[in-house]
CSV table of C-alpha atoms and ligand atoms in Angstrom, one decimal:
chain,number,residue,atom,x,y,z
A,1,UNK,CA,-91.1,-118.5,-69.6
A,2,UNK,CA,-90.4,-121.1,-72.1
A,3,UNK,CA,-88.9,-119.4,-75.3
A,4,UNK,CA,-89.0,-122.4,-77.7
A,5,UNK,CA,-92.4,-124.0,-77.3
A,6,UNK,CA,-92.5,-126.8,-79.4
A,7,UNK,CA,-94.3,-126.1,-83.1
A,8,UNK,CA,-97.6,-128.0,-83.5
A,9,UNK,CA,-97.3,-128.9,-79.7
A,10,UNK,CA,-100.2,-128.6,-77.3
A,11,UNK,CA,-99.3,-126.2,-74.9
A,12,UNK,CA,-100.8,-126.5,-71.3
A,13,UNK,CA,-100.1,-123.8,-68.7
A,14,UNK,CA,-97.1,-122.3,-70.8
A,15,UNK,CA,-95.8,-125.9,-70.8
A,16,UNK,CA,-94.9,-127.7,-73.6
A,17,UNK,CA,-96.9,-131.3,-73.3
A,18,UNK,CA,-94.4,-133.3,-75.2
A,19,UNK,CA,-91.7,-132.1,-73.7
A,20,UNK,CA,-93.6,-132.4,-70.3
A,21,UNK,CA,-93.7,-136.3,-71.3
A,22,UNK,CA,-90.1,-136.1,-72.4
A,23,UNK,CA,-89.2,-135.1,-69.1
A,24,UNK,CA,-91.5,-136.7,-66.7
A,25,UNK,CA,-92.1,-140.1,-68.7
A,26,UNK,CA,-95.9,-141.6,-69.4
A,27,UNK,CA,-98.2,-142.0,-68.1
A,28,UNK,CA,-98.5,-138.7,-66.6
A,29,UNK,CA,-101.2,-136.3,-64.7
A,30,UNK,CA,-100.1,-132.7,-65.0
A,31,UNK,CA,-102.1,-130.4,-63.4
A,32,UNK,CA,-101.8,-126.9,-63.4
A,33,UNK,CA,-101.5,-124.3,-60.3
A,34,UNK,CA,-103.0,-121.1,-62.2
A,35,UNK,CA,-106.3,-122.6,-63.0
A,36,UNK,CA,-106.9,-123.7,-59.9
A,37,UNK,CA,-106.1,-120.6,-58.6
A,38,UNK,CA,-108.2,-118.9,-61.0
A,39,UNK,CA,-111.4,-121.2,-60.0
A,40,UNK,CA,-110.5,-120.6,-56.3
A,41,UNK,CA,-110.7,-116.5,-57.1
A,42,UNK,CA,-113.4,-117.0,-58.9
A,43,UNK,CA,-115.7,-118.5,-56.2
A,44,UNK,CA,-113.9,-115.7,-53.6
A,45,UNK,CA,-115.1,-112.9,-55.6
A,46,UNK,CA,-118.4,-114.3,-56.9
A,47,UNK,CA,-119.3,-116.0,-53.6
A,48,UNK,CA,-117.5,-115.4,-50.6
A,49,UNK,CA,-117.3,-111.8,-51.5
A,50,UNK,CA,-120.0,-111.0,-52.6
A,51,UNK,CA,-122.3,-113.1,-49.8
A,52,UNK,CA,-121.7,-112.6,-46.3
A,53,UNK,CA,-121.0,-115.4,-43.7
A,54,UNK,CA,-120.3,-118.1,-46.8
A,55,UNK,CA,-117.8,-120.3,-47.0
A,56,UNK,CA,-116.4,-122.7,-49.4
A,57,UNK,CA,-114.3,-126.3,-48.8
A,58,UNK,CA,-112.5,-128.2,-51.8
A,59,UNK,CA,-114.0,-131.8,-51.7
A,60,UNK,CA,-110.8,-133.2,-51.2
A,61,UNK,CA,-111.6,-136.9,-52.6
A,62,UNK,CA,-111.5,-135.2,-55.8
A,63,UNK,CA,-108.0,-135.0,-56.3
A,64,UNK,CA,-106.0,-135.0,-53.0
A,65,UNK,CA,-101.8,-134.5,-52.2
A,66,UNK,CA,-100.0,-132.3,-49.5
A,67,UNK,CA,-99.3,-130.0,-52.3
A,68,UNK,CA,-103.2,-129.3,-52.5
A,69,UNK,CA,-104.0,-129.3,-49.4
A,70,UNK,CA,-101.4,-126.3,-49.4
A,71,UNK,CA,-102.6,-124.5,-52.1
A,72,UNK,CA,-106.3,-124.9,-51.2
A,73,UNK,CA,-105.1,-123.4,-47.9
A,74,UNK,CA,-103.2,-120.7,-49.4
A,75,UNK,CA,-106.5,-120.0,-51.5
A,76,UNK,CA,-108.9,-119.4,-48.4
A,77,UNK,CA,-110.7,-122.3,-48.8
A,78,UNK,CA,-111.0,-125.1,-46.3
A,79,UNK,CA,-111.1,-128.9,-46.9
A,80,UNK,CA,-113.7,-131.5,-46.9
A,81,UNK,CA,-112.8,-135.2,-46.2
A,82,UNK,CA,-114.4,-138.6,-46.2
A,83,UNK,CA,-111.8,-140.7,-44.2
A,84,UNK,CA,-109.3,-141.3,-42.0
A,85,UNK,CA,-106.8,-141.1,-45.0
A,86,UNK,CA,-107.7,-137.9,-46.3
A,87,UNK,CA,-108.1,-136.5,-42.8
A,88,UNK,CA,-104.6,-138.1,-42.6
A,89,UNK,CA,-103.2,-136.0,-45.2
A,90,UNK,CA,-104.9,-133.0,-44.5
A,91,UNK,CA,-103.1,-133.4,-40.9
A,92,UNK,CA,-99.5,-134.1,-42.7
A,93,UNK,CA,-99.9,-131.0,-44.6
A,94,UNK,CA,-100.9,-129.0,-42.0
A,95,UNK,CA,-104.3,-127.4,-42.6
A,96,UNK,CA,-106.0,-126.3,-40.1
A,97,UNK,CA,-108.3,-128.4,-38.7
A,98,UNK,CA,-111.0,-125.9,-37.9
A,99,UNK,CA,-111.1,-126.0,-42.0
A,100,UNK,CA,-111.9,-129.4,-42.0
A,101,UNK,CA,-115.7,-131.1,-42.4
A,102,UNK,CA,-115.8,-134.5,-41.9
A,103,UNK,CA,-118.6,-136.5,-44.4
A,104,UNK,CA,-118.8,-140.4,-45.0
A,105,UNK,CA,-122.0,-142.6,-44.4
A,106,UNK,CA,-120.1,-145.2,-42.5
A,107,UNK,CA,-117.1,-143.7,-40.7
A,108,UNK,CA,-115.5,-145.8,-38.4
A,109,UNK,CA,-115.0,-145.9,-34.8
A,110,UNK,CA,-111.1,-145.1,-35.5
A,111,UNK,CA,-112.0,-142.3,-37.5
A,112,UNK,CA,-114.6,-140.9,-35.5
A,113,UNK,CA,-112.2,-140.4,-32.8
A,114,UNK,CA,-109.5,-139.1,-34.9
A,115,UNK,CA,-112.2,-136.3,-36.2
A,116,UNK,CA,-112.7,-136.0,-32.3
A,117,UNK,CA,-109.2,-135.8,-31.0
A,118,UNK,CA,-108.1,-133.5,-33.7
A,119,UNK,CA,-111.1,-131.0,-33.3
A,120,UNK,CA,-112.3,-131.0,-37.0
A,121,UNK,CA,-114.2,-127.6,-37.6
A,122,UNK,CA,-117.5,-130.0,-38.5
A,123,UNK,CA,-118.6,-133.5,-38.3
A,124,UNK,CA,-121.4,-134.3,-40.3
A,125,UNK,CA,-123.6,-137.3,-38.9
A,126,UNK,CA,-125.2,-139.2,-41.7
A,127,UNK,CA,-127.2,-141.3,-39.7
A,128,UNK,CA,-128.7,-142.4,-36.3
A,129,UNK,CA,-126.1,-145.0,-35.4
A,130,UNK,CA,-123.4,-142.4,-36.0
A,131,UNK,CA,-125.3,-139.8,-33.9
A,132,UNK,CA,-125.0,-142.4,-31.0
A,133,UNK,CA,-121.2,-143.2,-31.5
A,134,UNK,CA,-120.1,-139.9,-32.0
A,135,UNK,CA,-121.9,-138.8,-28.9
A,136,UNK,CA,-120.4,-141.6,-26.8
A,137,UNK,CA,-116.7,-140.6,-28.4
A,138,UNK,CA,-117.0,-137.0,-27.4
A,139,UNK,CA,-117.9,-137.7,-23.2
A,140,UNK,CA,-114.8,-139.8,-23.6
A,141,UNK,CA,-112.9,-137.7,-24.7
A,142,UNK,CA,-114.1,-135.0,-23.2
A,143,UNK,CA,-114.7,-132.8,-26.1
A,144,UNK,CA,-117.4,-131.2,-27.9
A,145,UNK,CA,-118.7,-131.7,-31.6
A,146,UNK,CA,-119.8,-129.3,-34.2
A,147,UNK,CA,-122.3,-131.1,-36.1
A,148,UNK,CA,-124.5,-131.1,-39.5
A,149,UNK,CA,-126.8,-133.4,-39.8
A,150,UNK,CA,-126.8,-134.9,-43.7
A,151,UNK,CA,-130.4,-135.0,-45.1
A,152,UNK,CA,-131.4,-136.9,-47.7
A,153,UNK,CA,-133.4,-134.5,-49.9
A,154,UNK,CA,-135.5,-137.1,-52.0
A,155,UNK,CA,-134.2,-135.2,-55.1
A,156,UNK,CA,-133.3,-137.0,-58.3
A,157,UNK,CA,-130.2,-135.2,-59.9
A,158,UNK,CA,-129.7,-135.2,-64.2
A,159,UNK,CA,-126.3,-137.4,-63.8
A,160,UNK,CA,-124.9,-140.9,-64.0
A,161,UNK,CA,-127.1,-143.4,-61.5
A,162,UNK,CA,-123.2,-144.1,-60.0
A,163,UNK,CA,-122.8,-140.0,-59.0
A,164,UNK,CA,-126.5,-139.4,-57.9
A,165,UNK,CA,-126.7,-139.3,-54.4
A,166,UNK,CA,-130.0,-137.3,-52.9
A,167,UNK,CA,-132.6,-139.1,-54.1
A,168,UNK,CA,-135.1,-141.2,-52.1
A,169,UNK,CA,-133.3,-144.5,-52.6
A,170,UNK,CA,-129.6,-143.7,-51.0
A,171,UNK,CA,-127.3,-144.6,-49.0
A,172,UNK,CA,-126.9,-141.4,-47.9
A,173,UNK,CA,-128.0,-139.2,-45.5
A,174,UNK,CA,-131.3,-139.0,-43.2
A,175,UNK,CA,-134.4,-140.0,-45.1
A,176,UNK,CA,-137.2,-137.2,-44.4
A,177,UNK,CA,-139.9,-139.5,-44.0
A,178,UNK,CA,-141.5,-139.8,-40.8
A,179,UNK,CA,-140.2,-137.4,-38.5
A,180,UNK,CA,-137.0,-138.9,-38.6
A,181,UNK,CA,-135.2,-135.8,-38.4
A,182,UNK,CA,-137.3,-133.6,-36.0
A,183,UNK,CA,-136.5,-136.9,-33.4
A,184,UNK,CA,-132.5,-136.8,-34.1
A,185,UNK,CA,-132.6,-133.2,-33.7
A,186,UNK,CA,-134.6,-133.8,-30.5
A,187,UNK,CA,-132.3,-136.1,-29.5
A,188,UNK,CA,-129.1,-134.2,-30.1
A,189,UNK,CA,-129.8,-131.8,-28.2
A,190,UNK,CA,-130.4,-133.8,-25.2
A,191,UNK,CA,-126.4,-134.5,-25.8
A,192,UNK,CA,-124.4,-132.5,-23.7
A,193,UNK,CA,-121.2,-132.8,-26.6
A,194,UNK,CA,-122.8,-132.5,-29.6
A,195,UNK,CA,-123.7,-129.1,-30.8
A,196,UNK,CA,-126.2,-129.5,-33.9
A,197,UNK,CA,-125.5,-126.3,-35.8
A,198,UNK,CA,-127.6,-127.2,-38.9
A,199,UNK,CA,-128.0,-129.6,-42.3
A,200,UNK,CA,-126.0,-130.5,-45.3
A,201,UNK,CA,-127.0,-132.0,-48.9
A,202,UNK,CA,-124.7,-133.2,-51.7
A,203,UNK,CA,-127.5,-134.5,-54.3
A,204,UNK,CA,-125.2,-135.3,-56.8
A,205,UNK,CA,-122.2,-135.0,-59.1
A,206,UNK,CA,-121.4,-133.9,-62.5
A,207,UNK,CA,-124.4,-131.2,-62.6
A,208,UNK,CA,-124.6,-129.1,-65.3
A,209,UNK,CA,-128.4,-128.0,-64.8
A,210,UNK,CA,-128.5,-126.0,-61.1
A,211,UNK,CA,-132.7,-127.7,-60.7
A,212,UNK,CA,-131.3,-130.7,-58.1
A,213,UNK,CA,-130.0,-127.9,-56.3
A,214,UNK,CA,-132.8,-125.3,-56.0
A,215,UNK,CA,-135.0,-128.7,-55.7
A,216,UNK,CA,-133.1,-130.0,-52.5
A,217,UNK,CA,-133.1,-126.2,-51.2
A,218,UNK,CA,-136.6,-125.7,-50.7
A,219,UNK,CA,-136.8,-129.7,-49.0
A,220,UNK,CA,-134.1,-127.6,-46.7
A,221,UNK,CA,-135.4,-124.8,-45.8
A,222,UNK,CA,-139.1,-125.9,-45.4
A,223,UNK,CA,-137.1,-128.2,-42.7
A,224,UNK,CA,-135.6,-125.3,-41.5
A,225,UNK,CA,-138.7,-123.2,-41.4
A,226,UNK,CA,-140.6,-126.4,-39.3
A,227,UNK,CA,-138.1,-127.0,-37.2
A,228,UNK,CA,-137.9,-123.4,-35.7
A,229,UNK,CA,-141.9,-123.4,-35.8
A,230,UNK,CA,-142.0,-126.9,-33.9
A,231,UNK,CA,-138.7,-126.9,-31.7
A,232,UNK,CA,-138.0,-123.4,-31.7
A,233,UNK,CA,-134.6,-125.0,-33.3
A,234,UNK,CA,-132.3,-121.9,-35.3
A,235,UNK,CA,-130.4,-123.5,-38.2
A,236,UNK,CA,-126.9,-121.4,-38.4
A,237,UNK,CA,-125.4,-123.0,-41.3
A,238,UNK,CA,-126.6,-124.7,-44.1
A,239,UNK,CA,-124.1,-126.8,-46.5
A,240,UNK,CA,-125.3,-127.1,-49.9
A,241,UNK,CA,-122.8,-129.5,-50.9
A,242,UNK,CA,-120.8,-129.8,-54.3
A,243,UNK,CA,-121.1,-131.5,-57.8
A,244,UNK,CA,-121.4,-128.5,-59.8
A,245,UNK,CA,-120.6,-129.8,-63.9
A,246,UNK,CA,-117.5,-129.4,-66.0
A,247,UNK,CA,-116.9,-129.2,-69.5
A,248,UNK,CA,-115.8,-132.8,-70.5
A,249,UNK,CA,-116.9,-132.6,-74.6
A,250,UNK,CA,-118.3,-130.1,-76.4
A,251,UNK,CA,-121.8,-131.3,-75.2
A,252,UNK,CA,-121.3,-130.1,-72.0
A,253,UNK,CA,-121.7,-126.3,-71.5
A,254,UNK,CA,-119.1,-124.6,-69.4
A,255,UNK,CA,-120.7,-123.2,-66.2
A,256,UNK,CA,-119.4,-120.6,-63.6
A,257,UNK,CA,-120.0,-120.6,-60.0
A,258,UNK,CA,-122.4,-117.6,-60.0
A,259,UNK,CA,-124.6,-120.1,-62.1
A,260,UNK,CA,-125.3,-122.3,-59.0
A,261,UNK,CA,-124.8,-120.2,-55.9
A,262,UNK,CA,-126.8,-117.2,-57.2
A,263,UNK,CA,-130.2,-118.6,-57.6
A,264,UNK,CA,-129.6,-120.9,-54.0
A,265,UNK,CA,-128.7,-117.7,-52.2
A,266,UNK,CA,-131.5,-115.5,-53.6
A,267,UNK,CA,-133.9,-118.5,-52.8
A,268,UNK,CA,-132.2,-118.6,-49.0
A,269,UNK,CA,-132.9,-114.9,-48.4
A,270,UNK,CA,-136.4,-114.5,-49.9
A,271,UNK,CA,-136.9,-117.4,-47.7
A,272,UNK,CA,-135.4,-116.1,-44.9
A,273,UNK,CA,-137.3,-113.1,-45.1
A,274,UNK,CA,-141.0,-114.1,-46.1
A,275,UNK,CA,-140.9,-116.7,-42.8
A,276,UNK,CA,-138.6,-114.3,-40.8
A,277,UNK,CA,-135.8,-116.7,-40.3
A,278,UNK,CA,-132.6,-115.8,-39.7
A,279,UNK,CA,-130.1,-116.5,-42.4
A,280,UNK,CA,-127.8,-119.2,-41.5
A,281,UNK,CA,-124.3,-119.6,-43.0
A,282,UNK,CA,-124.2,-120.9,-46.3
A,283,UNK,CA,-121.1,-123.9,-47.2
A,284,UNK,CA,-120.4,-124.7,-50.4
A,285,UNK,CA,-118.5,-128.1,-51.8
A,286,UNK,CA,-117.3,-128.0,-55.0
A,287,UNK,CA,-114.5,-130.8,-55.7
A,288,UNK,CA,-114.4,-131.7,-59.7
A,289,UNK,CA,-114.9,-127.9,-60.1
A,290,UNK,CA,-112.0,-126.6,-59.0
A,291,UNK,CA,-109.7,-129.2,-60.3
A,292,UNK,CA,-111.6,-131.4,-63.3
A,293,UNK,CA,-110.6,-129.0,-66.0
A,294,UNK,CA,-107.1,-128.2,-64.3
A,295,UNK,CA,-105.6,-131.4,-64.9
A,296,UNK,CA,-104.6,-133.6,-68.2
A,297,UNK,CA,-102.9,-136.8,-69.2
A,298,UNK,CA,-100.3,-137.7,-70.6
A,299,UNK,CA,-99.7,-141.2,-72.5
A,300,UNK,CA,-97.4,-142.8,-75.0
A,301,UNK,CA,-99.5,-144.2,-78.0
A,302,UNK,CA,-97.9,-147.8,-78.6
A,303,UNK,CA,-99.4,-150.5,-80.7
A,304,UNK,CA,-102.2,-149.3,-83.3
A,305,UNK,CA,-104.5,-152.2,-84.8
A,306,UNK,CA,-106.9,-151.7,-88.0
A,307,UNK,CA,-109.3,-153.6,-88.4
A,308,UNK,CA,-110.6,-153.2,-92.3
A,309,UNK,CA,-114.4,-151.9,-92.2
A,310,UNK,CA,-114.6,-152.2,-88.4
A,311,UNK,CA,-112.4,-149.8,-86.1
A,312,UNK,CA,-108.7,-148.7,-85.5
A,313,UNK,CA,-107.7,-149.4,-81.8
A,314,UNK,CA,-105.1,-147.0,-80.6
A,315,UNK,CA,-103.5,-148.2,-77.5
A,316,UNK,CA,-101.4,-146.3,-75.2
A,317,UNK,CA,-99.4,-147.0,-71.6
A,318,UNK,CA,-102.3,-146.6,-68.8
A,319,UNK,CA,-105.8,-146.9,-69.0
A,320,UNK,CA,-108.1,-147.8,-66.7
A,321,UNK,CA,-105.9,-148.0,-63.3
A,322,UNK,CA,-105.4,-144.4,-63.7
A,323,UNK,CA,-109.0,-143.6,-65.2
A,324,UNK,CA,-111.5,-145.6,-64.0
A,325,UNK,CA,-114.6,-143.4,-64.8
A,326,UNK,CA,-115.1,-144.3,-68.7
A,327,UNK,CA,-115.1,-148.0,-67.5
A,328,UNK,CA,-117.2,-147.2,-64.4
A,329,UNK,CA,-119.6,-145.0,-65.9
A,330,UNK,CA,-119.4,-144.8,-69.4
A,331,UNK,CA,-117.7,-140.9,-69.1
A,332,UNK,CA,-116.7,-139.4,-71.9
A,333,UNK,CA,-113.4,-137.2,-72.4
A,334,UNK,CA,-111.8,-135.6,-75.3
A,335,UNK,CA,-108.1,-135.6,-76.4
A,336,UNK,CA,-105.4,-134.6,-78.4
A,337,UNK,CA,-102.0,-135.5,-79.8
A,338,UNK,CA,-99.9,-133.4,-78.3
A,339,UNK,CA,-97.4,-133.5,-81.0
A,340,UNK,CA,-99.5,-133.1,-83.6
A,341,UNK,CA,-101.8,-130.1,-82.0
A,342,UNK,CA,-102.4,-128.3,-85.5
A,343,UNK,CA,-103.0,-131.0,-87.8
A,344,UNK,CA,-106.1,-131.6,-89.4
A,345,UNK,CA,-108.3,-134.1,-87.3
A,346,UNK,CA,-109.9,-136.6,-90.3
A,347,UNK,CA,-108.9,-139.8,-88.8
A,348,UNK,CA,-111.2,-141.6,-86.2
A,349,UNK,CA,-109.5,-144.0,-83.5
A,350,UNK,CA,-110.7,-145.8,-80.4
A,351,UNK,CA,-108.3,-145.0,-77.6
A,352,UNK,CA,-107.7,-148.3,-75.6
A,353,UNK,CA,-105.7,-149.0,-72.2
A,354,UNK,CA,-103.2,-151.9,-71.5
A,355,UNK,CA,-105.1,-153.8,-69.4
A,356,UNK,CA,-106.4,-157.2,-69.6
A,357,UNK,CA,-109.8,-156.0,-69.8
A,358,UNK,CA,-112.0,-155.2,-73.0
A,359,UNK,CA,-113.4,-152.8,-70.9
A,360,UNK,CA,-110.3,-151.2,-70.8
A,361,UNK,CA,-111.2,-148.1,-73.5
A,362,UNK,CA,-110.5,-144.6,-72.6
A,363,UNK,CA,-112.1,-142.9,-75.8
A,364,UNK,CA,-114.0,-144.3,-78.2
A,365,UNK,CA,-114.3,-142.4,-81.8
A,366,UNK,CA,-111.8,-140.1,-81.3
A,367,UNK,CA,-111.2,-137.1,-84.0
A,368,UNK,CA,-107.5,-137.5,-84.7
A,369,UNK,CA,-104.5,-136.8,-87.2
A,370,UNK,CA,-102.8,-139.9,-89.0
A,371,UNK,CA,-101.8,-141.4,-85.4
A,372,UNK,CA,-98.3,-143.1,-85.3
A,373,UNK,CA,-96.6,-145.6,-82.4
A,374,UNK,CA,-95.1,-143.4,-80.4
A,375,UNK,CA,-97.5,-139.7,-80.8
A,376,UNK,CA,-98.3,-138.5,-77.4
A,377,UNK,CA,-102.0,-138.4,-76.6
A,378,UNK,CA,-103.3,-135.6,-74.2
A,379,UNK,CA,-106.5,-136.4,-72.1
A,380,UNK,CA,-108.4,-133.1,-71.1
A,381,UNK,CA,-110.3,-132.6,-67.7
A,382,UNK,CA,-108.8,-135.4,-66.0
A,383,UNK,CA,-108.0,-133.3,-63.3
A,384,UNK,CA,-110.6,-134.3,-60.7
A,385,UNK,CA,-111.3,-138.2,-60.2
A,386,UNK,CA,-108.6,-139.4,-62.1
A,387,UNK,CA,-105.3,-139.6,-59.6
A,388,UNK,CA,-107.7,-140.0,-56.8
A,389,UNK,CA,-109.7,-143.1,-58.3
A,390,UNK,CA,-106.3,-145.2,-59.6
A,391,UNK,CA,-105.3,-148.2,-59.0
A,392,UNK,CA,-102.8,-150.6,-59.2
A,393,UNK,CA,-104.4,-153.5,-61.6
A,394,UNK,CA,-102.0,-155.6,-63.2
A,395,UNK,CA,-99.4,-154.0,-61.2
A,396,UNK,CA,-99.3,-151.0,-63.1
A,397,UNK,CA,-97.2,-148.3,-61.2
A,398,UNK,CA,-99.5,-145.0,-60.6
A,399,UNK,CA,-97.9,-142.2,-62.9
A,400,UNK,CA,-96.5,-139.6,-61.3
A,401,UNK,CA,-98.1,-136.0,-61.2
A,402,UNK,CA,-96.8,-132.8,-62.0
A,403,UNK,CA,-97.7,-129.5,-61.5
A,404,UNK,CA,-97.4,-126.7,-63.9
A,405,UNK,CA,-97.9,-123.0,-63.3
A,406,UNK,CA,-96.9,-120.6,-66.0
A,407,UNK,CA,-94.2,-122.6,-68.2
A,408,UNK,CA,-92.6,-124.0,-65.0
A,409,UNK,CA,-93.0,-127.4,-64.0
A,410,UNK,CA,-92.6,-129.8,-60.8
A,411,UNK,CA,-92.8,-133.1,-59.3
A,412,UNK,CA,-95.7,-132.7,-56.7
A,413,UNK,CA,-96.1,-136.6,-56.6
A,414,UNK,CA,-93.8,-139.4,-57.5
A,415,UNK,CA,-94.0,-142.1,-59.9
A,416,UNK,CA,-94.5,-145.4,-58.3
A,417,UNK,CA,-92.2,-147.8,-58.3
A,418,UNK,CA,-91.7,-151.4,-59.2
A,419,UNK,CA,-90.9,-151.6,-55.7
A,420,UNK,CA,-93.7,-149.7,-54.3
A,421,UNK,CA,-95.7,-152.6,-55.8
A,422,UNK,CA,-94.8,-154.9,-53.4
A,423,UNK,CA,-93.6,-153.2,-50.4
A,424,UNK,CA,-96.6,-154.1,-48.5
A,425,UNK,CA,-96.5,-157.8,-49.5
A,426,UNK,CA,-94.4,-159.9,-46.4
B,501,LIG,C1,-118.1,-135.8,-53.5
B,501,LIG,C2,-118.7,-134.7,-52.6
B,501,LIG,C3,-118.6,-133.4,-53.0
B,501,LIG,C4,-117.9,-132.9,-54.2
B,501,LIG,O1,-118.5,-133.4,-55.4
B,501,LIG,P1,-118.0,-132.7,-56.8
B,501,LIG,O2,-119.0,-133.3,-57.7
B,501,LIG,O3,-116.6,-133.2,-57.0
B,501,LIG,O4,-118.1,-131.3,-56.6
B,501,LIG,C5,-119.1,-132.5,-52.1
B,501,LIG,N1,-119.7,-132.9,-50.9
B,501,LIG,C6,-119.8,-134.2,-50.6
B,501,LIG,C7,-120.4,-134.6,-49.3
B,501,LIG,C8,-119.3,-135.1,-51.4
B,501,LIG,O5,-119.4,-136.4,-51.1
């Protein structure tokens, strides 16, 4: 352990953050190995222990490296990807591909067969023109498909327009209007590959209220509950999907698993047992969950502007390439100067990023010390949505990211490189 911690220092995972930036440089994500591992224990022993046949997968678009896949492994959880890249990188690091579900509303022929070839554990077909390819894929290759179907619950979540995804209007998923689903069920099982083992949701992301949820359960299981009457079809698994809130300001009100899987899984086995279903296996999602909170960033405060009687623009050394979401969708974060943790917060500053954009503000109204060129200003909860979302605009290199775990620190991604920039240019 770290004996000297800096005084007055924000101190994240027994690691000093401005020594962290010392080291490391800024922009940086650290992220830190004990609380993910304490969110991935957390949903063991409150969900997968306590309920039998569950399981849960780490929404891997969240925040994806080889060194999560690894430690998502290590935790007992499996993986859930939306392309060919994640897939990708799932393969590199070597989880097993039984683990793996397979989502997207437009997968590609390319990535179909990959999921195909490498036997992901579940595909799961968003639409009718998927169910067709996928089924033409599998007699080529002469392999069989473990399938959900994705429904679209007709739900409208309490979240940003951008992160709701059940409700009637979406891009996702199979509408339940008009028989739709009872016919694509009819019609994979007429498919000698594909074997339909039941239906997924994901209404949303960002929930802090668990109502889309029990909402887009009962849609479920009243589908389950026709389909067995009409079809004598048995759903054996049931994914419920992710987006369960974080704490991003002291609005939002912290929320543990329990909150969300309790009431779905004492709603699945009245359910079960007032129609005298059997109870399928229940798959949970969660990506910003695990990881939102887990993760912070780092940055180098640089020129300051007052402007008398108007606002005091603070501007650090990233911004928007490597957090898009305030720009994107007005999220809010809260943050610190690392250096000057203790200090009485009576100053108020708008954090803003480097790029040629006025849209480029990270925080606006931020509670701070008297800032100076050169403070370092920690971001909170950037764990989740953050690395995964960056980008490259005006050629800014990504930041590197670093694990912490218990005053020990590593390199679990590199900076980019000037040279990175332009290695794909010919
Ligand atoms: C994004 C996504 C998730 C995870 O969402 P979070 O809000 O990060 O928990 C889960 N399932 C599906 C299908 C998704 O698209």
């Amino acid at each position: 352990m770290n004996q000297n911690l800096g005084q007055n220092h924000f101190i994240f995972d027994g690691c000093d953050t401005v020594e962290l930036a010392g080291q490391y440089g800024t922009p940086l994500y650290v992220v830190s190995e004990a609380m993910i591992k304490n969110k991935c224990r957390e949903i063991k022993e409150d969900f997968l222990s306590k309920y039998n046949n569950t399981r849960a997968v780490y929404a891997s678009k969240a925040f994806l490296n080889l060194e999560m896949c690894k430690l998502i492994t290590c935790e007992g959880l499996g993986l859930d990807v939306v392309s060919g890249g994640e897939l990708y990188t799932a393969l590199k690091a070597g989880v097993p591909m039984e683990n793996i579900i397979f989502h997207g509303n437009n997968k590609s022929q390319d990535e179909l067969k990959m999921a195909v070839s490498n036997d992901v554990g579940r595909i799961v077909v968003d639409n009718g023109y998927e169910l067709d390819r996928l089924n033409q894929i599998t007699e080529e290759h002469n392999k069989t498909a473990d399938i959900l179907f994705r429904i679209t619950p007709g739900i409208d979540a309490d979240t940003h327009k951008f992160i709701s995804t059940g409700q009637v209007d979406s891009k996702f998923g199979i509408p339940m209007h008009n028989n739709m689903l009872y016919d694509y069920v009819v019609k994979s099982q007429n498919m000698k590959r594909i074997n339909l083992r039941g239906f997924h949701f994901h209404v949303g992301s960002q929930l802090l209220n668990n109502d889309a949820h029990l909402n887009a359960l009962e849609v479920l299981l009243l589908l389950i509950r026709g389909l067995k009457d009409k079809l004598g079809f048995v759903t054996s698994e049931v994914n419920l999907g992710g987006g369960f809130g974080i704490c991003y300001t002291e609005e939002d009100e912290q929320r543990n698993i329990r909150y969300f899987t309790d009431p779905m899984m004492g709603k699945i086995f009245d359910y079960c047992q007032r129609y005298v279903l059997s109870i399928p296996q229940v798959i949970i999602e969660p990506g910003r969950w695990i990881v939102g909170e887990a993760g912070i960033t780092l940055y180098s405060v640089g020129a300051m502007k007052e402007i008398p009687g108007v606002r005091t623009y603070v501007s650090v050394d990233g911004g928007m390439p490597d957090n898009p979401r305030p720009s994107l969708y007005n999220a809010k974060y809260k943050a610190v100067i690392a250096n000057k943790y203790d200090k009485k917060r009576d100053k108020t500053v708008t954090v803003a990023g480097k790029c040629c954009e006025s849209g480029d503000i990270l925080i606006e109204d931020l509670k701070v010390p008297a800032v100076e060129s050169g403070d370092i200003l920690a971001v909170m909860s950037t764990g989740a949505y953050n690395d995964s979302m960056s980008s490259n605009y005006n050629k800014l290199p990504k930041p590197a990211v670093v694990m912490v775990n218990k005053g020990e620190s590593r390199v679990i991604v590199r900076r980019e490189t000037y040279d990175d920039l332009i290695a794909r240019d010919i």
